[in-house]
Coordinates of C-alpha atoms (C1' of nucleotides) in Angstrom, one line a residue:
Chain A
X1 CA 8.8 5.8 33.9
X2 CA 7.7 6.7 30.5
X3 CA 3.2 6.3 30.0
X4 CA 2.3 3.7 27.9
X5 CA 1.7 4.4 24.3
X6 CA -2.4 5.1 22.9
X7 CA -2.8 5.5 19.4
X8 CA -5.7 6.1 17.2
X9 CA -6.9 5.5 14.1
X10 CA -9.8 8.2 13.7
X11 CA -11.9 8.2 9.9
X12 CA -14.6 10.1 8.8
X13 CA -17.2 8.3 7.6
X14 CA -17.5 9.2 4.3
X15 CA -16.8 6.4 2.2
X16 CA -15.1 3.4 2.2
X17 CA -12.4 2.3 4.0
X18 CA -9.8 3.4 1.4
X19 CA -5.9 1.6 1.0
X20 CA -4.4 4.7 2.7
X21 CA -6.6 4.4 5.9
X22 CA -6.1 0.5 6.0
X23 CA -2.2 1.6 6.0
X24 CA -3.1 4.8 8.9
X25 CA -5.0 2.1 10.7
X26 CA -2.2 -0.6 10.6
X27 CA 0.9 1.5 10.8
X28 CA -1.1 2.9 14.3
X29 CA -2.5 -0.7 15.0
X30 CA 1.1 -2.2 14.5
X31 CA 2.4 0.2 17.3
X32 CA 0.5 0.1 19.9
X33 CA 1.2 -3.6 19.8
X34 CA 4.7 -3.0 18.8
X35 CA 4.8 -1.1 22.2
X36 CA 2.9 -3.2 24.4
X37 CA 0.0 -0.2 24.2
X38 CA -3.7 0.3 23.0
X39 CA -4.9 1.0 19.9
X40 CA -8.3 2.8 19.5
X41 CA -10.4 3.8 16.9
X42 CA -12.6 7.1 16.7
X43 CA -15.1 7.7 14.3
X44 CA -14.8 11.9 13.1
X45 CA -18.4 12.1 12.3
X46 CA -18.4 16.0 13.3
X47 CA -19.5 16.4 9.3
X48 CA -23.3 15.5 10.0
X49 CA -24.3 16.0 6.8
X50 CA -21.5 13.8 4.9
X51 CA -21.4 11.3 7.5
X52 CA -23.3 7.8 6.8
X53 CA -24.1 4.5 8.8
X54 CA -23.4 2.9 5.2
X55 CA -19.5 4.2 5.5
X56 CA -19.0 3.3 9.3
X57 CA -20.0 -0.4 8.9
X58 CA -17.4 -0.4 6.4
X59 CA -14.8 0.9 8.4
X60 CA -15.8 -0.9 10.9
X61 CA -16.3 -4.6 8.6
X62 CA -13.1 -3.4 6.9
X63 CA -10.8 -3.3 9.9
X64 CA -12.7 -6.5 11.2
X65 CA -11.7 -8.0 8.3
X66 CA -7.6 -6.9 8.1
X67 CA -7.8 -8.0 11.8
X68 CA -7.1 -5.0 13.3
X69 CA -9.5 -4.6 16.1
X70 CA -9.4 -1.6 18.0
X71 CA -8.3 -2.2 21.5
X72 CA -12.3 -0.3 23.2
X73 CA -15.3 0.2 21.7
X74 CA -15.1 3.0 18.9
X75 CA -15.4 6.8 20.2
X76 CA -18.3 8.4 17.9
X77 CA -17.2 12.3 18.1
X78 CA -20.2 13.6 18.0
X79 CA -21.4 11.9 21.3
X80 CA -18.7 14.3 22.5
X81 CA -20.3 17.5 21.4
X82 CA -21.3 18.9 25.1
X83 CA -17.1 18.3 25.8
X84 CA -16.2 20.3 22.9
X85 CA -18.5 23.0 23.3
X86 CA -17.4 22.9 26.6
X87 CA -13.6 23.8 26.2
X88 CA -14.6 25.8 23.7
X89 CA -16.5 28.1 26.3
X90 CA -13.4 27.5 28.1
X91 CA -11.3 28.7 25.4
X92 CA -13.8 31.7 25.1
X93 CA -13.4 32.5 28.8
X94 CA -9.1 32.5 28.7
X95 CA -9.5 35.0 26.2
X96 CA -8.2 32.0 23.5
X97 CA -10.9 32.4 21.2
X98 CA -13.5 34.9 20.2
X99 CA -17.3 35.4 18.7
X100 CA -17.1 36.5 15.3
X101 CA -19.9 37.5 12.7
X102 CA -19.0 38.2 9.3
X103 CA -21.1 37.2 6.3
X104 CA -20.1 35.7 3.4
X105 CA -19.0 38.7 1.3
X106 CA -17.3 39.9 4.3
X107 CA -15.0 36.8 5.1
X108 CA -14.2 36.4 1.9
X109 CA -12.7 39.8 1.1
X110 CA -11.0 39.3 4.4
X111 CA -9.2 36.6 3.1
X112 CA -8.3 38.0 -0.1
X113 CA -6.4 40.5 1.9
X114 CA -5.1 38.6 3.9
X115 CA -3.5 36.4 1.3
X116 CA -2.6 39.1 -0.9
X117 CA -0.4 40.5 2.2
X118 CA 1.1 37.2 1.7
X119 CA -1.0 36.3 5.8
X120 CA -2.9 34.0 7.5
X121 CA -6.6 35.5 7.9
X122 CA -8.0 38.1 11.2
X123 CA -11.3 38.3 11.6
X124 CA -13.6 40.7 13.2
X125 CA -14.3 40.0 17.0
X126 CA -10.4 39.2 17.4
X127 CA -9.8 42.6 18.6
X128 CA -13.2 43.8 20.0
X129 CA -16.6 42.3 21.1
X130 CA -18.9 42.0 17.9
X131 CA -22.1 43.7 18.4
X132 CA -24.7 42.4 20.5
X133 CA -26.9 41.4 17.5
X134 CA -24.4 39.3 16.1
X135 CA -23.6 36.9 18.8
X136 CA -26.6 34.4 18.3
X137 CA -25.2 33.8 14.5
X138 CA -21.3 34.0 15.1
X139 CA -18.8 31.2 14.9
X140 CA -16.1 31.0 17.6
X141 CA -13.2 31.4 16.6
X142 CA -9.4 29.9 17.9
X143 CA -7.2 33.1 18.9
X144 CA -4.3 32.5 17.2
X145 CA -0.7 33.5 17.9
X146 CA 0.7 36.6 15.4
X147 CA 4.5 36.7 16.3
X148 CA 7.0 33.7 16.4
X149 CA 6.3 30.2 15.0
X150 CA 5.0 26.6 16.0
X151 CA 7.2 23.9 15.5
X152 CA 6.3 20.5 14.9
X153 CA 8.3 17.5 16.3
X154 CA 7.4 15.0 13.9
X155 CA 9.0 11.4 14.6
X156 CA 8.9 10.7 11.0
X157 CA 9.3 14.5 8.8
X158 CA 11.4 15.8 11.6
X159 CA 11.6 19.7 12.7
X160 CA 9.5 21.5 11.1
X161 CA 8.3 25.3 12.1
X162 CA 5.5 27.1 10.6
X163 CA 5.3 31.0 11.3
X164 CA 2.2 31.7 13.2
X165 CA 1.4 34.6 10.9
X166 CA 0.4 31.8 8.2
X167 CA -2.0 30.1 10.7
X168 CA -5.0 31.3 10.5
X169 CA -7.5 31.9 12.9
X170 CA -9.7 28.9 12.3
X171 CA -13.6 28.1 13.5
X172 CA -13.7 26.1 16.8
X173 CA -17.6 26.4 17.1
X174 CA -19.9 26.8 14.0
X175 CA -23.1 29.2 13.7
X176 CA -24.8 26.7 14.5
X177 CA -22.6 26.0 17.4
X178 CA -21.8 22.3 16.6
X179 CA -17.7 21.5 16.7
X180 CA -15.3 21.6 13.6
X181 CA -12.9 19.2 13.3
X182 CA -10.3 20.9 14.7
X183 CA -11.2 21.6 18.2
X184 CA -13.3 17.9 18.1
X185 CA -9.4 16.1 17.4
X186 CA -7.6 18.2 20.4
X187 CA -10.3 17.4 23.0
X188 CA -10.9 14.0 21.4
X189 CA -7.4 12.9 21.2
X190 CA -6.6 14.4 24.2
X191 CA -9.9 13.1 26.2
X192 CA -8.6 9.5 24.8
X193 CA -5.7 9.9 26.0
X194 CA -3.6 9.8 23.0
X195 CA 0.2 9.6 23.4
X196 CA 1.2 9.0 19.5
X197 CA -1.0 10.6 16.4
X198 CA 0.2 8.4 13.2
X199 CA -1.9 10.3 10.3
X200 CA -1.7 11.5 6.8
X201 CA 0.9 14.1 6.1
X202 CA -1.9 15.7 4.6
X203 CA -2.8 16.6 8.4
X204 CA 0.9 18.5 8.8
X205 CA -0.3 21.7 8.8
X206 CA -3.1 20.4 10.8
X207 CA -0.5 19.7 13.7
X208 CA 0.3 23.1 13.6
X209 CA -2.5 24.7 14.1
X210 CA -3.8 21.8 16.4
X211 CA 0.0 22.6 18.6
X212 CA -1.7 26.3 19.6
X213 CA -4.9 24.7 21.3
X214 CA -3.2 22.7 23.3
X215 CA -1.1 25.2 24.4
X216 CA -3.6 27.6 24.5
X217 CA -5.0 25.0 26.6
X218 CA -1.8 24.3 28.8
X219 CA -2.4 20.2 27.7
X220 CA 0.5 18.0 26.9
X221 CA 1.3 17.5 23.0
X222 CA 1.2 14.3 21.9
X223 CA 3.8 13.2 19.8
X224 CA 3.0 13.9 16.2
X225 CA 4.2 11.0 12.9
X226 CA 2.9 12.1 9.6
X227 CA 3.4 9.2 7.0
X228 CA 3.1 10.5 3.6
X229 CA 0.2 9.5 1.5
X230 CA 0.2 6.6 -1.0
X231 CA 0.3 7.3 -4.9
X232 CA -1.7 5.7 -7.7
X233 CA 0.6 3.7 -9.7
X234 CA 0.6 6.8 -11.9
X235 CA 1.8 8.5 -9.5
X236 CA -1.6 10.7 -9.5
X237 CA -3.3 10.7 -6.2
X238 CA -5.2 7.2 -5.4
X239 CA -8.3 7.5 -8.1
X240 CA -10.4 4.3 -7.9
X241 CA -8.6 2.9 -11.3
X242 CA -5.8 2.1 -9.4
X243 CA -5.8 1.5 -5.7
X244 CA -8.4 3.8 -4.1
X245 CA -10.8 0.8 -3.6
X246 CA -12.4 0.0 -0.2
X247 CA -10.5 -3.3 1.6
X248 CA -13.6 -5.7 0.8
X249 CA -12.4 -4.9 -2.9
X250 CA -9.0 -6.1 -2.6
X251 CA -11.0 -9.3 -0.8
X252 CA -13.4 -9.8 -3.3
X253 CA -10.4 -9.5 -5.4
X254 CA -9.0 -12.9 -3.8
X255 CA -6.2 -11.1 -1.5
X256 CA -5.4 -12.9 1.6
X257 CA -5.6 -10.7 4.5
X258 CA -2.0 -11.4 5.7
X259 CA -0.9 -10.6 2.5
X260 CA -2.3 -7.4 1.8
X261 CA -1.3 -6.3 5.8
X262 CA 2.4 -7.1 4.4
X263 CA 1.7 -5.4 1.5
X264 CA 0.8 -2.3 3.5
X265 CA 3.3 -2.4 6.0
X266 CA 6.2 -2.7 3.5
X267 CA 4.6 0.3 1.4
X268 CA 6.4 3.6 3.3
X269 CA 7.9 0.9 6.3
X270 CA 10.5 -1.1 6.2
X271 CA 13.3 -3.4 8.3
X272 CA 16.4 -3.6 6.6
X273 CA 15.7 -5.9 3.8
X274 CA 12.8 -7.9 4.8
X275 CA 10.3 -8.1 2.7
X276 CA 8.2 -11.5 3.9
X277 CA 7.0 -10.4 7.3
X278 CA 4.6 -12.2 9.5
X279 CA 2.3 -10.8 11.8
X280 CA 4.0 -11.6 15.0
X281 CA 7.6 -9.8 13.2
X282 CA 5.8 -6.7 12.8
X283 CA 4.2 -6.9 16.2
X284 CA 8.2 -7.0 17.2
X285 CA 9.6 -5.0 14.2
X286 CA 7.4 -1.9 13.7
X287 CA 8.4 0.6 14.8
X288 CA 8.3 4.9 13.9
X289 CA 11.9 5.1 12.9
X290 CA 11.3 2.7 9.7
X291 CA 8.8 5.2 8.6
X292 CA 10.0 6.9 5.1
X293 CA 9.3 10.8 4.1
X294 CA 8.6 9.6 0.6
X295 CA 5.1 9.0 -0.9
X296 CA 5.0 5.6 -1.7
X297 CA 3.0 4.3 -5.2
X298 CA 1.0 1.6 -4.7
X299 CA 2.1 -1.6 -7.2
X300 CA -0.8 -4.1 -7.9
X301 CA 1.8 -6.2 -9.1
X302 CA 3.8 -6.9 -5.8
X303 CA 1.1 -7.2 -4.2
X304 CA 0.1 -10.4 -6.5
X305 CA 3.8 -12.0 -5.6
X306 CA 3.1 -11.4 -2.4
X307 CA -0.4 -13.0 -2.4
X308 CA 0.8 -15.9 -3.7
X309 CA 3.6 -16.5 -1.5
X310 CA 0.7 -16.3 1.4
X311 CA -1.6 -18.9 -0.5
X312 CA 1.5 -21.1 -0.8
X313 CA 2.5 -21.0 2.1
X314 CA -0.4 -20.8 4.1
X315 CA -2.4 -24.4 5.9
X316 CA -4.5 -25.8 3.0
X317 CA -7.9 -25.6 5.7
X318 CA -7.8 -21.3 5.6
X319 CA -7.1 -20.7 2.9
X320 CA -10.2 -23.0 1.5
X321 CA -12.4 -21.9 4.5
X322 CA -11.2 -18.2 2.5
X323 CA -12.5 -19.3 -0.3
X324 CA -15.7 -20.4 0.8
X325 CA -16.3 -16.8 2.7
X326 CA -15.4 -15.2 -0.6
X327 CA -18.0 -16.7 -2.0
X328 CA -20.2 -16.6 0.5
X329 CA -19.6 -12.9 0.0
X330 CA -20.1 -11.7 -3.8
X331 CA -20.1 -15.3 -5.8
X332 CA -21.9 -13.1 -8.2
X333 CA -19.1 -10.5 -9.0
X334 CA -17.2 -12.9 -9.7
X335 CA -17.8 -14.5 -13.1
X336 CA -16.4 -17.5 -12.4
X337 CA -16.7 -20.5 -14.7
X338 CA -18.4 -22.6 -13.1
X339 CA -21.3 -22.0 -9.6
X340 CA -20.2 -21.9 -6.1
X341 CA -22.7 -24.6 -5.2
X342 CA -21.1 -27.1 -7.5
X343 CA -18.0 -27.0 -5.7
X344 CA -16.0 -30.1 -4.1
X345 CA -14.7 -28.4 -0.9
X346 CA -13.5 -31.6 0.4
X347 CA -12.0 -31.9 -3.6
X348 CA -10.6 -28.9 -3.5
X349 CA -9.0 -28.6 -0.3
X350 CA -7.3 -32.4 -2.0
X351 CA -6.5 -30.4 -5.0
X352 CA -4.7 -27.1 -3.6
X353 CA -1.2 -28.5 -3.1
X354 CA -0.5 -28.2 -6.8
X355 CA -3.6 -25.8 -7.4
X356 CA -1.8 -23.1 -5.1
X357 CA 1.7 -23.3 -7.1
X358 CA -0.1 -20.9 -10.3
X359 CA -2.6 -19.2 -8.3
X360 CA -1.9 -15.2 -7.3
X361 CA -5.1 -14.7 -5.9
X362 CA -7.8 -16.5 -4.5
X363 CA -9.8 -16.4 -7.8
X364 CA -6.7 -17.1 -9.7
X365 CA -7.1 -20.2 -7.6
X366 CA -11.1 -21.1 -8.7
X367 CA -10.0 -20.4 -12.2
X368 CA -7.3 -23.5 -12.3
X369 CA -9.5 -25.3 -10.6
X370 CA -12.2 -25.2 -12.9
X371 CA -11.9 -28.1 -14.6
X372 CA -12.5 -30.0 -11.3
X373 CA -16.2 -28.2 -11.8
X374 CA -16.9 -29.0 -15.3
X375 CA -19.7 -30.6 -15.8
X376 CA -19.2 -33.6 -18.9
X377 CA -19.3 -33.0 -22.0
X378 CA -16.2 -30.6 -20.9
X379 CA -16.7 -27.7 -23.0
X380 CA -13.0 -27.3 -25.4
X381 CA -11.5 -24.0 -26.2
X382 CA -10.5 -23.2 -29.3
X383 CA -6.8 -24.2 -28.9
X384 CA -7.5 -27.3 -27.2
X385 CA -10.0 -27.9 -30.3
X386 CA -7.5 -27.9 -32.6
X387 CA -5.5 -29.8 -30.7
X388 CA -7.9 -32.3 -30.6
X389 CA -8.6 -32.6 -34.0
X390 CA -5.3 -33.3 -35.1
X391 CA -3.7 -35.7 -37.3
X392 CA -3.8 -39.2 -35.2
X393 CA -5.2 -37.7 -31.9
X394 CA -8.3 -40.3 -31.8
X395 CA -6.3 -42.8 -32.2
X396 CA -3.6 -42.3 -29.8
X397 CA -6.6 -41.1 -27.8
X398 CA -8.1 -44.6 -28.2
X399 CA -5.1 -46.3 -27.2
X400 CA -4.3 -44.1 -23.9
X401 CA -7.7 -44.6 -22.9
X402 CA -7.2 -48.3 -23.0
X403 CA -3.8 -48.7 -21.2
X404 CA -5.5 -46.5 -18.3
X405 CA -8.8 -48.2 -17.8
X406 CA -6.7 -51.3 -17.4
X407 CA -4.5 -49.9 -14.4
X408 CA -5.4 -51.9 -11.6
X409 CA -4.8 -48.8 -9.1
X410 CA -5.8 -45.4 -9.8
X411 CA -2.1 -43.8 -8.2
X412 CA -0.1 -41.1 -8.8
X413 CA 2.5 -43.5 -9.2
X414 CA 1.1 -46.1 -11.0
X415 CA -0.5 -43.6 -13.1
X416 CA 3.0 -42.5 -13.9
X417 CA 4.4 -45.1 -15.3
X418 CA 1.5 -46.6 -17.1
X419 CA 1.7 -43.7 -19.3
X420 CA 5.5 -43.7 -19.7
X421 CA 5.4 -47.4 -20.1
X422 CA 2.5 -47.0 -22.6
X423 CA 5.3 -44.4 -24.7
X424 CA 7.8 -46.0 -24.8
X425 CA 6.0 -48.9 -26.3
X426 CA 4.1 -46.9 -29.0
X427 CA 7.3 -44.9 -28.9
X428 CA 5.5 -41.7 -29.3
X429 CA 7.1 -38.4 -27.0
X430 CA 5.1 -38.1 -24.1
X431 CA 5.0 -34.0 -25.2
X432 CA 2.4 -36.5 -28.2
X433 CA 0.3 -37.8 -25.5
X434 CA -0.1 -34.8 -22.2
X435 CA -1.6 -32.0 -24.6
X436 CA -3.9 -35.0 -25.6
X437 CA -5.3 -35.8 -22.7
X438 CA -5.1 -32.3 -21.2
X439 CA -7.2 -30.8 -23.1
X440 CA -10.3 -33.7 -22.6
X441 CA -9.7 -33.8 -19.3
X442 CA -9.8 -29.7 -18.8
X443 CA -10.9 -28.2 -22.1
X444 CA -7.8 -26.4 -22.0
X445 CA -4.4 -26.3 -23.1
X446 CA -3.4 -24.7 -20.1
X447 CA -3.6 -26.6 -16.3
X448 CA -1.9 -28.3 -13.4
X449 CA 0.6 -31.5 -14.2
X450 CA -1.6 -34.1 -16.2
X451 CA -1.3 -36.7 -13.3
X452 CA -2.6 -34.4 -10.4
X453 CA -5.6 -33.7 -13.1
X454 CA -6.0 -37.6 -13.5
X455 CA -5.7 -38.3 -9.8
X456 CA -7.9 -35.7 -8.8
X457 CA -10.8 -36.3 -11.2
X458 CA -11.0 -39.7 -10.3
X459 CA -10.8 -42.5 -12.5
X460 CA -14.1 -42.8 -13.0
X461 CA -14.6 -40.0 -14.4
X462 CA -11.3 -39.2 -16.3
X463 CA -12.2 -41.9 -18.7
X464 CA -15.4 -40.9 -18.8
X465 CA -14.7 -37.3 -20.0
X466 CA -11.7 -38.6 -22.7
X467 CA -14.6 -40.7 -24.2
X468 CA -16.7 -37.9 -24.9
X469 CA -14.1 -36.8 -27.2
X470 CA -13.5 -40.2 -28.3
X471 CA -17.0 -40.4 -29.5
X472 CA -17.3 -37.1 -30.7
Chain B
rG1 C1' 0.0 33.6 -4.6
rC2 C1' 2.0 32.4 0.4
rC3 C1' 3.4 28.4 4.0
rC4 C1' 4.8 23.4 4.6
rC5 C1' 6.7 18.8 3.5
rC6 C1' 8.9 15.0 -0.2
rU7 C1' 13.1 13.5 -4.7
rU8 C1' 18.2 6.1 -4.8
rC9 C1' 16.3 1.2 -10.3
rG10 C1' 9.9 1.6 -13.9
rU11 C1' 7.8 0.4 -8.7
rC12 C1' 8.6 -0.8 -3.1
rU13 C1' 13.2 0.3 -0.8
rA14 C1' 18.8 -1.1 2.1
rG15 C1' 22.7 1.8 2.9
rU16 C1' 27.1 5.4 3.8
rG17 C1' 32.1 11.4 4.2
rG18 C1' 35.3 6.5 0.7
rU19 C1' 30.6 0.6 -1.3
rU20 C1' 31.6 -3.1 -7.5
rA21 C1' 24.9 1.7 -3.9
rG22 C1' 22.6 -3.7 -1.6
rG23 C1' 17.4 -7.2 -1.3
rA24 C1' 12.6 -7.2 -3.4
rC25 C1' 8.6 -6.4 -7.5
rG26 C1' 8.2 -6.5 -12.7
rC27 C1' 11.3 -7.3 -17.2
rA28 C1' 14.8 -10.2 -20.3
rA29 C1' 17.8 -14.4 -20.8
rG30 C1' 18.8 -19.7 -19.6
rA31 C1' 17.9 -24.3 -16.3
rU32 C1' 13.6 -27.4 -14.9
rU33 C1' 9.2 -29.1 -17.5
rU34 C1' 3.8 -32.1 -20.6
rU35 C1' 1.5 -26.8 -20.8
rC36 C1' 0.8 -23.2 -17.3
rA37 C1' 2.7 -21.5 -13.1
rU38 C1' 6.5 -22.6 -9.0
rU39 C1' 11.7 -23.1 -7.9
rC40 C1' 16.4 -21.4 -9.3
rU41 C1' 20.6 -19.4 -11.8
rU42 C1' 22.3 -15.1 -14.9
rG43 C1' 21.5 -10.0 -17.1
rA44 C1' 19.6 -5.0 -17.6
rA45 C1' 18.2 -1.2 -14.8
rA46 C1' 18.7 4.3 -9.8
rC47 C1' 21.4 7.8 -6.2
rA48 C1' 16.0 14.6 -10.3
rG49 C1' 19.8 18.9 -11.9
rG50 C1' 23.4 22.9 -10.3
rA51 C1' 26.3 25.0 -7.0
rG52 C1' 29.2 25.0 -2.1
rU53 C1' 31.8 22.8 2.0
rU54 C1' 35.5 18.7 2.0
rC55 C1' 41.5 15.3 0.1
rG56 C1' 36.1 12.9 -1.5
rA57 C1' 30.0 13.6 -2.0
rU58 C1' 24.7 9.5 -3.3
rU59 C1' 25.2 11.1 2.4
rC60 C1' 26.2 17.8 5.3
rU61 C1' 24.2 22.6 3.3
rC62 C1' 22.1 26.3 -0.4
rC63 C1' 19.7 27.3 -5.0
rU64 C1' 16.7 25.0 -8.9
rA65 C1' 13.1 21.9 -11.2
rG66 C1' 9.5 18.2 -10.5
rG67 C1' 5.8 15.4 -6.9
rG68 C1' 2.4 16.5 -2.7
rG69 C1' 0.1 19.0 1.3
rG70 C1' -2.0 23.3 3.7
rU71 C1' -4.4 28.2 2.9
rG72 C1' -12.8 26.1 4.1
rC73 C1' -18.6 27.3 9.6
rC74 C1' -14.9 19.2 5.7
rA75 C1' -12.1 15.8 8.0

RNA sequence: GCCCCCUUCGUCUAGUGGUUAGGACGCAAGAUUUUCAUUCUUGAAACAGGAGUUCGAUUCUCCUAGGGGGUGCCA
């Protein structure tokens, strides 16, 4: 019987949850779910100076928004300090670690020399105890093996061997007695019962060092899977310009969590030719075998496409409530042509079926819905102005209002038939009529279909808006 | 410098010792059409380069180039 899977996401709280971290979390989450295991969260705050509460909150809310809830309360690495020290002492006692002291210039010289020799650095204290007077200010270093090699059996990268003379004697305990990352991950992963470590491949070399620590402790080594990093659109490392934003930035840009999740899952992982993958399918299909070895670039255009798909496929009520929380979260930054308080959500939802066809993001949805909440008289765009001042525009519009107001019922079929009949009677191509209506009703030359607009605005508002233009 | 990893259309990817190298985004053209979009159809577009193994390599091996990571009392 095999152990049940336990994965973890272990961010260091020095910034927001960026897109690469989000994908790592997603993979860990998906793998645990796929295998019926557990997904845990550990906050790696051993660097007390750079860790902030704000970052912790951002990570938590980011995960929450993505729906990647850990199965247990998050573990804070800083709270495990006593245990880390205990293990370091155990290593010291078993001869797998040593106390070392050297001032900055000595350390620098040692490194220079090691570098020139093409081998990893070893430090004073490794072979002989250091002088008593330095114990107080010493660090505890791992006594890494020199001969042989360390092999990482990576589920993604394959078998990777690194000669032991390339792996240096890393610090386990700082001179102030606090544990370093390298010690803490090993101890915590072990203590938390982590079976699978899925993380960015910037940790690949670290894995070798960690394996040495596991071995020194006679602990089982977890399964490693080092996934390639995400790059920006230009192939360079992710920067703010192209994607290294916090996940909440994507929320603010109007992306749906299902869409971002789908896109992220598909970035570096695949299941045949599948593109649109629901959460259920992801859980059913996800496996480390499907993860790619090469780095992927972040492509906003594709994210847009996926998002547009989810907007069209989702339940209206669901999307509308997303819009609502988006506005509550950051209306000020959105730069909309109207105020959130002007929104009539009932109207918005009723119009959703035709609004969704032209929206790739929630922001675009709101933008095309703007005409619904515009105040009379509707402001005209430059192009709309031109069209409404064209030859015979007023005349046609006048006749149209008359016809429309004579309609006994304000329903789609009615309106359509009325307008078509009008077009035939007046011997006017529909292309002569529709633009005038569109401009006077929305102030723009781009909008949803004319019948949809008329219907969604309602009889009174529609007629009034046209009148506004006639009496200009 | 040294060590490690990566390389299929512009991008995300499927795939195999013999395929017309497939899909998706994007792009182009067309259809639908009252604009924009949606939708549909069609098209252009890739195995980084060089050796080797082999009857045959995109696929296996090596080298080179390019990209990335590590080399911290950061994680």
